[in-house]
Amino acid sequence: MLKRLIAVFAAAIVVIAAAGAWWATRVPASPFDRASQASPGATEAPEATVARGAYVARQADCVACHTTEGGASFAGGLAMGTPIGAIYTTNITPDRETGIGSYSLAEFDNAVRRGVARDGHRLYPAMPYPSYAKMTDEDVQALYGYFMKRVTPVRQENRASDIPWPLNMRWPLAFWNIPFYDGHPYVADTSRSAQWNRGAYLVQGAGHCGSCHTPRGLAMQERALDQGSAAYLSGALLDGWYAPSLRNDPNTGLGRWSESEIVSYLRTGRNVHGVVFGSMLEAFNNSTQHLSEEDLGAMAHYLKSLPGDPERDGKPWSYQAAPARTGSPSNGEKIYAARCAYCHGVDGRGRGQWISPLAGASSVLSKENASTINITLNGSGRVVQAGTPDSYRMPPLRQLLSDGEIADVLTYVRGAWGNGAPAVTPEDVAKLRRTTNPSSDEVIILQMR
């Protein structure tokens, strides 16, 4: 009897192991499998489809991750930090040897929407395929046509990750997909308007807004992929910045923004509440300003439907003028008057929509201080609208102010004009000064919260 039980148990282990091996190495089915029986890389996409693909590429902001500073577009090589080592984006130009020129439509689809490369290895979810899975077949086919017919081939070998063995094995990602990857295209909510559904499709899918604005769990997964969870787009730390809530939180989200103000921000890079900076600067320069007014309106409409969380966000902010001083100004106030007031105003209200206010700004009101420290240390990049760089930008103060001085001035800003945000410590500044040093080769580690 015992021998029989051992034999049954051993057989079960073999079956489970075989099933696991099959699951880990299988190539998912694509709706384009039959269409891809033609030679790999061939596409007969008409010009209208290719033009649509170019627009989808703007929605997905492919160029931001697959291009290095000064490098060829889409040739890859951008370093992305993870807690276990850096990974590098791949060459997605149609070069047949080092890029995706030999990919069939089905193989392209599997990479974009399922995270499986042509040779069967799994892609790290830094590639937002859980979001791209929501894209329609038509958009994926158009995107393929664009890359194969419009993008210039570049011969550039892909760089292996810095993740050590055995952590660099890809097959476990097949099992990561089981709890964290839905894999189904977007399904319209028939109880909502066409505008709402279009916005949801863009935000959840090609726009992959949750990749930055949704907090992540211990397995580096986004804690939610749609509005079914209050965690979706509720704000997250990422690469030395805090991507704010895109929900209707009045202090740290979009609660005080109208739909038209959201559209203005995405189309021009600014509105009366703020100016794009940090990682959002790349999203604006490469993506949102190129989208149609109709699509931007749909995205704004969808975002305004997401409720805020009063318990998380606290009492709604209201402006409070500085009381009459009875003693000497604090060191932070002195530094603000000398370094900040000319642009941002003595009253913290900024200069219209050209220079952002600090009074009531979501980045200032947030409990997370990463964005305010980062931009004070390193300044902001240039907003480039319609090919023209903006004249206004935040200068870096890294070389001009000490950790203590930056902590003092930010503590003043975060406490003035009714802001009421927690103080900043010199230790907070020192940490970000070290990890965001532009002269360092160290790759910033993805923060997972």
Coordinates of C-alpha atoms in Angstrom, one line a residue:
M1 CA 0.0 0.0 0.0
L2 CA 2.8 2.4 0.9
K3 CA 4.7 1.6 -2.3
R4 CA 1.5 2.4 -4.2
L5 CA 1.0 5.7 -2.5
I6 CA 4.6 6.7 -3.2
A7 CA 4.2 5.7 -6.8
V8 CA 1.0 7.8 -7.1
F9 CA 2.7 10.7 -5.3
A10 CA 5.7 10.5 -7.6
A11 CA 3.5 10.4 -10.7
A12 CA 1.6 13.4 -9.5
I13 CA 4.8 15.3 -9.0
V14 CA 5.9 14.4 -12.5
V15 CA 2.6 15.5 -14.0
I16 CA 2.7 18.8 -12.1
A17 CA 6.3 19.5 -13.1
A18 CA 5.5 18.7 -16.7
A19 CA 2.5 21.0 -16.7
G20 CA 4.5 23.7 -15.0
A21 CA 7.3 23.4 -17.6
W22 CA 4.7 23.5 -20.4
W23 CA 3.1 26.6 -18.9
A24 CA 6.4 28.4 -18.4
T25 CA 7.6 27.8 -22.0
R26 CA 4.5 27.9 -24.0
V27 CA 3.9 30.6 -26.6
P28 CA 0.5 32.1 -26.2
A29 CA -2.0 32.0 -29.1
S30 CA -2.4 35.2 -31.0
P31 CA -5.5 36.2 -33.1
F32 CA -2.9 36.9 -35.8
D33 CA -1.4 33.4 -36.0
R34 CA -2.9 32.6 -39.4
A35 CA -2.2 36.0 -40.8
S36 CA 1.4 35.7 -39.9
Q37 CA 2.1 32.6 -42.0
A38 CA 3.6 35.0 -44.5
S39 CA 7.3 35.8 -44.2
P40 CA 8.2 37.4 -40.9
G41 CA 8.3 41.2 -40.9
A42 CA 6.2 41.4 -44.1
T43 CA 3.3 43.8 -43.9
E44 CA 0.9 45.1 -46.6
A45 CA -0.5 47.8 -44.3
P46 CA -2.0 50.6 -46.3
E47 CA -0.8 54.2 -45.5
A48 CA -3.9 54.9 -43.5
T49 CA -3.2 52.0 -41.2
V50 CA 0.5 53.0 -40.8
A51 CA -0.6 56.6 -39.9
R52 CA -3.0 55.1 -37.3
G53 CA -0.1 53.1 -36.0
A54 CA 2.1 56.2 -35.6
Y55 CA -0.7 57.7 -33.5
V56 CA -1.0 54.6 -31.4
A57 CA 2.8 54.7 -30.8
R58 CA 2.3 58.3 -29.5
Q59 CA -0.5 57.0 -27.2
A60 CA 1.8 54.3 -25.9
D61 CA 4.9 56.6 -25.7
C62 CA 7.1 53.8 -27.0
V63 CA 10.0 56.2 -27.8
A64 CA 10.4 57.3 -24.1
C65 CA 11.6 54.0 -22.9
H66 CA 13.2 52.6 -26.1
T67 CA 15.5 55.6 -26.8
T68 CA 18.5 56.9 -24.8
E69 CA 19.5 60.5 -24.7
G70 CA 21.3 61.3 -27.9
G71 CA 20.6 57.8 -29.3
A72 CA 18.6 56.6 -32.3
S73 CA 14.8 56.5 -31.9
F74 CA 13.5 53.1 -30.7
A75 CA 17.0 51.6 -30.7
G76 CA 16.8 50.8 -27.0
G77 CA 19.5 50.7 -24.3
L78 CA 17.8 52.8 -21.6
A79 CA 18.7 51.5 -18.1
M80 CA 15.9 50.8 -15.7
G81 CA 16.7 50.0 -12.1
T82 CA 15.1 47.2 -10.1
P83 CA 16.0 46.0 -6.6
I84 CA 17.8 43.0 -8.1
G85 CA 19.8 44.8 -10.9
A86 CA 19.3 47.0 -13.9
I87 CA 17.5 46.0 -17.0
Y88 CA 17.9 47.6 -20.4
T89 CA 15.2 48.4 -23.0
T90 CA 15.5 46.6 -26.3
N91 CA 15.9 47.6 -29.9
I92 CA 12.4 47.8 -31.5
T93 CA 13.4 49.2 -34.8
P94 CA 12.8 47.0 -37.9
D95 CA 16.4 45.9 -38.1
R96 CA 16.2 42.1 -38.9
E97 CA 19.2 41.1 -36.9
T98 CA 19.2 43.2 -33.7
G99 CA 15.6 44.6 -33.7
I100 CA 12.2 43.3 -34.5
G101 CA 12.4 43.3 -38.3
S102 CA 12.0 39.5 -38.4
Y103 CA 8.9 39.5 -36.2
S104 CA 5.7 38.3 -37.7
L105 CA 2.5 40.2 -36.7
A106 CA 1.6 37.4 -34.3
E107 CA 5.1 37.5 -32.7
F108 CA 4.8 41.3 -32.4
D109 CA 1.4 40.9 -30.8
N110 CA 2.7 38.4 -28.3
A111 CA 5.5 40.7 -27.3
V112 CA 3.3 43.8 -26.9
R113 CA 0.2 42.3 -25.3
R114 CA 1.5 39.1 -23.7
G115 CA 5.1 39.8 -22.8
V116 CA 6.6 37.0 -24.8
A117 CA 9.5 37.6 -27.2
R118 CA 9.9 35.9 -30.6
D119 CA 12.3 33.3 -29.2
G120 CA 9.9 32.5 -26.4
H121 CA 11.6 34.2 -23.4
R122 CA 9.4 36.3 -21.1
L123 CA 9.7 40.0 -21.0
Y124 CA 10.1 41.8 -17.6
P125 CA 6.9 43.7 -16.7
A126 CA 8.8 46.9 -16.9
M127 CA 7.4 46.5 -20.4
P128 CA 3.8 47.4 -19.6
Y129 CA 2.2 44.5 -21.4
P130 CA -0.4 44.0 -18.6
S131 CA -1.7 47.5 -19.8
Y132 CA -1.1 46.9 -23.5
A133 CA -3.1 43.7 -23.2
K134 CA -6.2 46.0 -23.3
M135 CA -5.4 47.3 -26.8
T136 CA -7.6 46.2 -29.7
D137 CA -6.4 43.9 -32.5
E138 CA -6.8 46.8 -34.9
D139 CA -4.5 49.1 -32.9
V140 CA -1.9 46.4 -32.5
Q141 CA -2.0 45.7 -36.2
A142 CA -1.6 49.4 -37.0
L143 CA 1.3 49.7 -34.6
Y144 CA 3.0 46.8 -36.3
G145 CA 2.6 48.4 -39.7
Y146 CA 4.0 51.6 -38.4
F147 CA 7.2 50.0 -37.0
M148 CA 7.8 47.9 -40.0
K149 CA 7.1 50.6 -42.7
R150 CA 7.8 54.0 -41.1
V151 CA 10.5 53.5 -38.4
T152 CA 14.2 53.5 -39.6
P153 CA 16.1 50.3 -38.9
V154 CA 19.0 50.6 -36.6
R155 CA 21.6 48.0 -36.0
Q156 CA 22.3 48.0 -32.3
E157 CA 22.7 44.9 -30.2
N158 CA 20.6 44.5 -27.1
R159 CA 22.3 44.7 -23.7
A160 CA 21.9 41.9 -21.2
S161 CA 20.5 42.8 -17.8
D162 CA 22.7 43.2 -14.8
I163 CA 20.5 40.8 -12.8
P164 CA 22.6 37.9 -11.5
W165 CA 21.9 34.2 -12.0
P166 CA 19.6 32.6 -11.0
L167 CA 17.4 35.7 -10.5
N168 CA 17.7 36.5 -14.2
M169 CA 15.9 33.4 -15.3
R170 CA 12.7 34.5 -17.2
W171 CA 10.5 31.4 -17.0
P172 CA 9.2 32.3 -13.5
L173 CA 7.5 35.3 -15.1
A174 CA 5.0 32.9 -16.6
F175 CA 3.8 32.2 -13.1
W176 CA 3.9 35.9 -12.1
N177 CA 1.4 36.4 -14.9
I178 CA -1.2 34.1 -13.3
P179 CA -2.2 36.5 -10.4
F180 CA -1.1 39.8 -12.0
Y181 CA -1.9 39.7 -15.7
D182 CA -5.5 39.8 -17.0
G183 CA -4.7 39.4 -20.7
H184 CA -8.1 40.4 -22.1
P185 CA -8.7 43.4 -24.4
Y186 CA -10.7 46.2 -23.0
V187 CA -14.4 45.5 -22.8
A188 CA -16.7 48.5 -23.0
D189 CA -18.9 49.3 -20.0
T190 CA -22.3 49.6 -21.6
S191 CA -23.6 51.7 -18.7
R192 CA -21.2 54.4 -19.5
S193 CA -20.9 56.9 -22.4
A194 CA -18.8 56.4 -25.5
Q195 CA -16.5 59.2 -24.3
W196 CA -16.0 57.6 -20.9
N197 CA -15.2 54.2 -22.6
R198 CA -12.7 55.8 -25.0
G199 CA -11.0 57.6 -22.0
A200 CA -10.9 54.3 -20.0
Y201 CA -9.4 52.5 -23.0
L202 CA -6.6 55.0 -23.5
V203 CA -5.8 55.5 -19.8
Q204 CA -5.8 51.8 -18.9
G205 CA -4.4 50.5 -22.2
A206 CA -1.9 52.2 -24.5
G207 CA -1.5 55.2 -22.2
H208 CA -0.5 52.8 -19.4
C209 CA -1.0 55.6 -16.9
G210 CA -1.0 53.1 -14.0
S211 CA 2.6 52.1 -14.6
C212 CA 3.6 55.3 -12.9
H213 CA 0.5 56.5 -11.0
T214 CA -0.6 53.2 -9.3
P215 CA 1.3 51.9 -6.3
R216 CA 3.1 48.5 -6.6
G217 CA 3.1 45.4 -4.5
L218 CA 6.0 43.3 -3.3
A219 CA 6.2 41.4 -6.6
M220 CA 6.5 44.8 -8.4
Q221 CA 3.0 44.4 -9.8
E222 CA 0.6 47.3 -10.1
R223 CA -1.9 46.9 -7.3
A224 CA -4.8 47.5 -9.7
L225 CA -5.3 47.8 -13.4
D226 CA -8.6 49.6 -13.6
Q227 CA -11.2 51.6 -11.6
G228 CA -12.5 48.5 -9.9
S229 CA -9.9 49.2 -7.1
A230 CA -9.4 52.4 -5.1
A231 CA -5.7 51.8 -5.4
Y232 CA -5.8 52.4 -9.2
L233 CA -4.1 55.7 -10.1
S234 CA -3.9 56.7 -6.4
G235 CA -0.2 57.8 -6.6
A236 CA 3.1 56.1 -6.3
L237 CA 6.8 56.6 -5.8
L238 CA 8.9 56.0 -8.9
D239 CA 12.5 56.6 -9.6
G240 CA 13.0 59.5 -7.3
W241 CA 9.7 61.2 -8.1
Y242 CA 6.2 60.9 -6.6
A243 CA 3.6 60.4 -9.4
P244 CA 0.5 62.0 -7.9
S245 CA -3.0 60.6 -7.6
L246 CA -5.0 61.0 -10.8
R247 CA -8.2 60.4 -8.8
N248 CA -10.5 63.1 -7.4
D249 CA -8.5 63.7 -4.3
P250 CA -8.8 67.4 -3.7
N251 CA -5.3 67.9 -2.2
T252 CA -3.0 65.4 -3.9
G253 CA -5.1 64.5 -7.0
L254 CA -7.3 66.1 -9.6
G255 CA -10.2 67.0 -7.3
R256 CA -9.8 70.8 -7.9
W257 CA -9.1 70.4 -11.6
S258 CA -11.9 70.7 -14.2
E259 CA -11.9 68.5 -17.3
S260 CA -10.8 71.4 -19.5
E261 CA -7.9 72.1 -17.1
I262 CA -6.8 68.4 -17.4
V263 CA -7.0 68.7 -21.2
S264 CA -4.9 71.9 -21.1
Y265 CA -2.3 70.2 -19.0
L266 CA -2.0 67.3 -21.3
R267 CA -2.1 69.4 -24.5
T268 CA 0.1 72.4 -23.5
G269 CA 2.0 71.0 -20.5
R270 CA 0.6 73.5 -18.1
N271 CA -2.5 75.0 -16.5
V272 CA -3.2 77.2 -13.5
H273 CA -2.5 74.3 -11.1
G274 CA 1.0 73.3 -12.4
V275 CA 3.5 72.6 -15.1
V276 CA 4.7 69.2 -16.2
F277 CA 7.9 68.0 -14.6
G278 CA 9.8 64.9 -13.6
S279 CA 8.8 61.7 -15.5
M280 CA 5.6 63.5 -16.7
L281 CA 7.7 65.8 -18.8
E282 CA 8.7 63.0 -21.1
A283 CA 5.1 61.8 -21.3
F284 CA 4.1 65.3 -22.4
N285 CA 7.0 65.9 -24.8
N286 CA 6.6 62.5 -26.5
S287 CA 3.0 61.6 -26.1
T288 CA 0.1 63.6 -24.8
Q289 CA 0.6 66.8 -26.7
H290 CA 0.3 64.8 -29.9
L291 CA -3.1 63.3 -29.1
S292 CA -6.3 64.7 -30.5
E293 CA -8.5 67.1 -28.6
E294 CA -11.2 64.5 -28.6
D295 CA -9.0 61.8 -27.1
L296 CA -7.6 64.2 -24.4
G297 CA -11.2 65.1 -23.5
A298 CA -12.1 61.5 -23.2
M299 CA -9.2 60.8 -20.9
A300 CA -10.1 63.8 -18.7
H301 CA -13.7 62.7 -18.6
Y302 CA -12.7 59.2 -17.4
L303 CA -10.2 60.5 -14.8
K304 CA -12.8 62.9 -13.3
S305 CA -15.1 59.8 -12.8
L306 CA -12.6 58.3 -10.3
P307 CA -13.6 59.1 -6.7
G308 CA -11.0 60.4 -4.3
D309 CA -10.4 59.1 -0.7
P310 CA -11.1 61.7 2.0
E311 CA -9.5 59.5 4.6
R312 CA -6.3 59.3 2.6
D313 CA -6.3 62.9 1.4
G314 CA -7.4 64.8 4.6
K315 CA -9.2 68.1 4.8
P316 CA -9.4 69.9 1.5
W317 CA -6.8 72.6 1.1
S318 CA -7.7 76.3 1.1
Y319 CA -5.4 79.2 0.8
Q320 CA -4.2 81.0 3.9
A321 CA -2.3 84.2 3.7
A322 CA 0.8 84.4 5.8
P323 CA 0.1 85.9 9.2
A324 CA 1.8 89.1 10.3
R325 CA 5.3 88.2 11.5
T326 CA 6.1 89.0 15.1
G327 CA 9.7 87.9 15.1
S328 CA 12.6 87.1 12.8
P329 CA 11.9 85.0 9.7
S330 CA 12.9 81.4 9.7
N331 CA 15.9 80.2 7.7
G332 CA 13.6 78.5 5.3
E333 CA 11.6 81.7 4.7
K334 CA 14.9 83.7 4.2
I335 CA 16.0 81.2 1.6
Y336 CA 12.6 81.3 -0.1
A337 CA 12.7 85.1 -0.3
A338 CA 16.2 84.9 -1.8
R339 CA 15.9 81.9 -4.2
C340 CA 12.2 81.2 -4.9
A341 CA 9.9 84.2 -4.5
Y342 CA 10.9 86.1 -7.7
C343 CA 9.4 83.3 -9.8
H344 CA 6.9 81.6 -7.5
G345 CA 5.7 84.8 -5.8
V346 CA 5.9 86.0 -2.2
D347 CA 2.4 84.6 -1.8
G348 CA 3.3 81.2 -3.4
R349 CA 0.7 81.6 -6.2
G350 CA 3.2 81.5 -9.1
R351 CA 2.9 83.4 -12.3
G352 CA -0.3 82.4 -14.0
Q353 CA 0.1 79.2 -15.9
W354 CA 3.7 79.9 -16.8
I355 CA 5.3 79.3 -13.4
S356 CA 3.5 76.9 -11.2
P357 CA 2.1 77.9 -7.8
L358 CA 3.5 76.3 -4.7
A359 CA 0.4 77.1 -2.6
G360 CA -1.9 74.2 -2.9
A361 CA 0.3 72.3 -5.4
S362 CA -0.4 68.5 -5.2
S363 CA 3.4 67.7 -5.1
V364 CA 3.8 70.1 -2.1
L365 CA 0.7 68.8 -0.2
S366 CA 1.7 65.2 -0.6
K367 CA 3.0 63.3 2.4
E368 CA 5.7 62.0 0.0
N369 CA 8.4 64.6 -0.4
A370 CA 10.4 63.0 -3.2
S371 CA 9.2 65.3 -6.0
T372 CA 9.8 68.6 -4.2
I373 CA 13.3 67.5 -3.1
N374 CA 14.2 66.1 -6.6
I375 CA 13.1 69.2 -8.5
T376 CA 14.9 71.5 -6.0
L377 CA 18.1 69.5 -6.4
N378 CA 18.1 68.8 -10.1
G379 CA 15.7 71.3 -11.6
S380 CA 13.3 70.5 -14.4
G381 CA 13.8 69.6 -18.0
R382 CA 12.4 71.8 -20.8
V383 CA 8.8 71.6 -21.9
V384 CA 9.0 71.2 -25.6
Q385 CA 5.6 72.1 -27.3
A386 CA 5.3 71.8 -31.1
G387 CA 9.0 71.5 -31.4
T388 CA 9.7 74.8 -29.4
P389 CA 11.4 74.6 -26.0
D390 CA 9.8 76.6 -23.2
S391 CA 11.7 79.6 -21.9
Y392 CA 10.8 78.9 -18.3
R393 CA 12.3 76.1 -16.3
M394 CA 13.2 75.3 -12.7
P395 CA 17.0 75.7 -12.3
P396 CA 18.9 73.1 -10.3
L397 CA 20.0 74.2 -6.8
R398 CA 22.2 71.1 -6.1
Q399 CA 25.4 73.1 -6.1
L400 CA 24.0 76.2 -4.4
L401 CA 22.2 74.9 -1.3
S402 CA 23.2 72.3 1.3
D403 CA 21.0 69.5 2.5
G404 CA 20.0 71.5 5.5
E405 CA 19.2 74.6 3.5
I406 CA 17.0 72.6 1.0
A407 CA 15.3 70.9 4.0
D408 CA 14.6 74.3 5.6
V409 CA 13.2 76.0 2.5
L410 CA 11.0 73.0 1.6
T411 CA 9.8 72.7 5.1
Y412 CA 8.8 76.4 4.9
V413 CA 7.0 75.9 1.6
R414 CA 5.2 72.7 2.7
G415 CA 3.9 74.6 5.8
A416 CA 3.1 78.0 4.3
W417 CA -0.2 79.2 2.7
G418 CA -2.3 76.5 4.3
N419 CA -0.2 73.7 2.8
G420 CA 0.3 71.9 6.1
A421 CA 2.5 69.1 4.7
P422 CA 5.1 67.2 6.9
A423 CA 8.6 68.7 7.3
V424 CA 11.6 67.7 5.2
T425 CA 14.7 66.5 7.0
P426 CA 18.4 66.9 5.8
E427 CA 18.5 63.1 5.7
D428 CA 15.7 63.0 3.2
V429 CA 17.6 65.5 1.0
A430 CA 20.9 63.7 1.4
K431 CA 19.4 60.4 0.2
L432 CA 17.9 61.8 -3.0
R433 CA 21.0 63.9 -3.6
R434 CA 23.0 60.7 -3.7
T435 CA 20.6 58.6 -5.7
T436 CA 19.7 61.2 -8.3
N437 CA 23.2 62.6 -8.9
P438 CA 23.2 63.3 -12.7
S439 CA 27.0 62.8 -12.8
S440 CA 26.7 59.2 -11.4
D441 CA 26.5 56.0 -13.4
E442 CA 24.4 54.4 -10.7
V443 CA 20.9 53.4 -11.9
I444 CA 18.1 54.7 -9.8
I445 CA 16.2 51.8 -8.2
L446 CA 12.5 51.5 -8.8
Q447 CA 10.7 52.2 -5.5
M448 CA 7.7 49.9 -4.9
R449 CA 5.1 51.9 -3.0

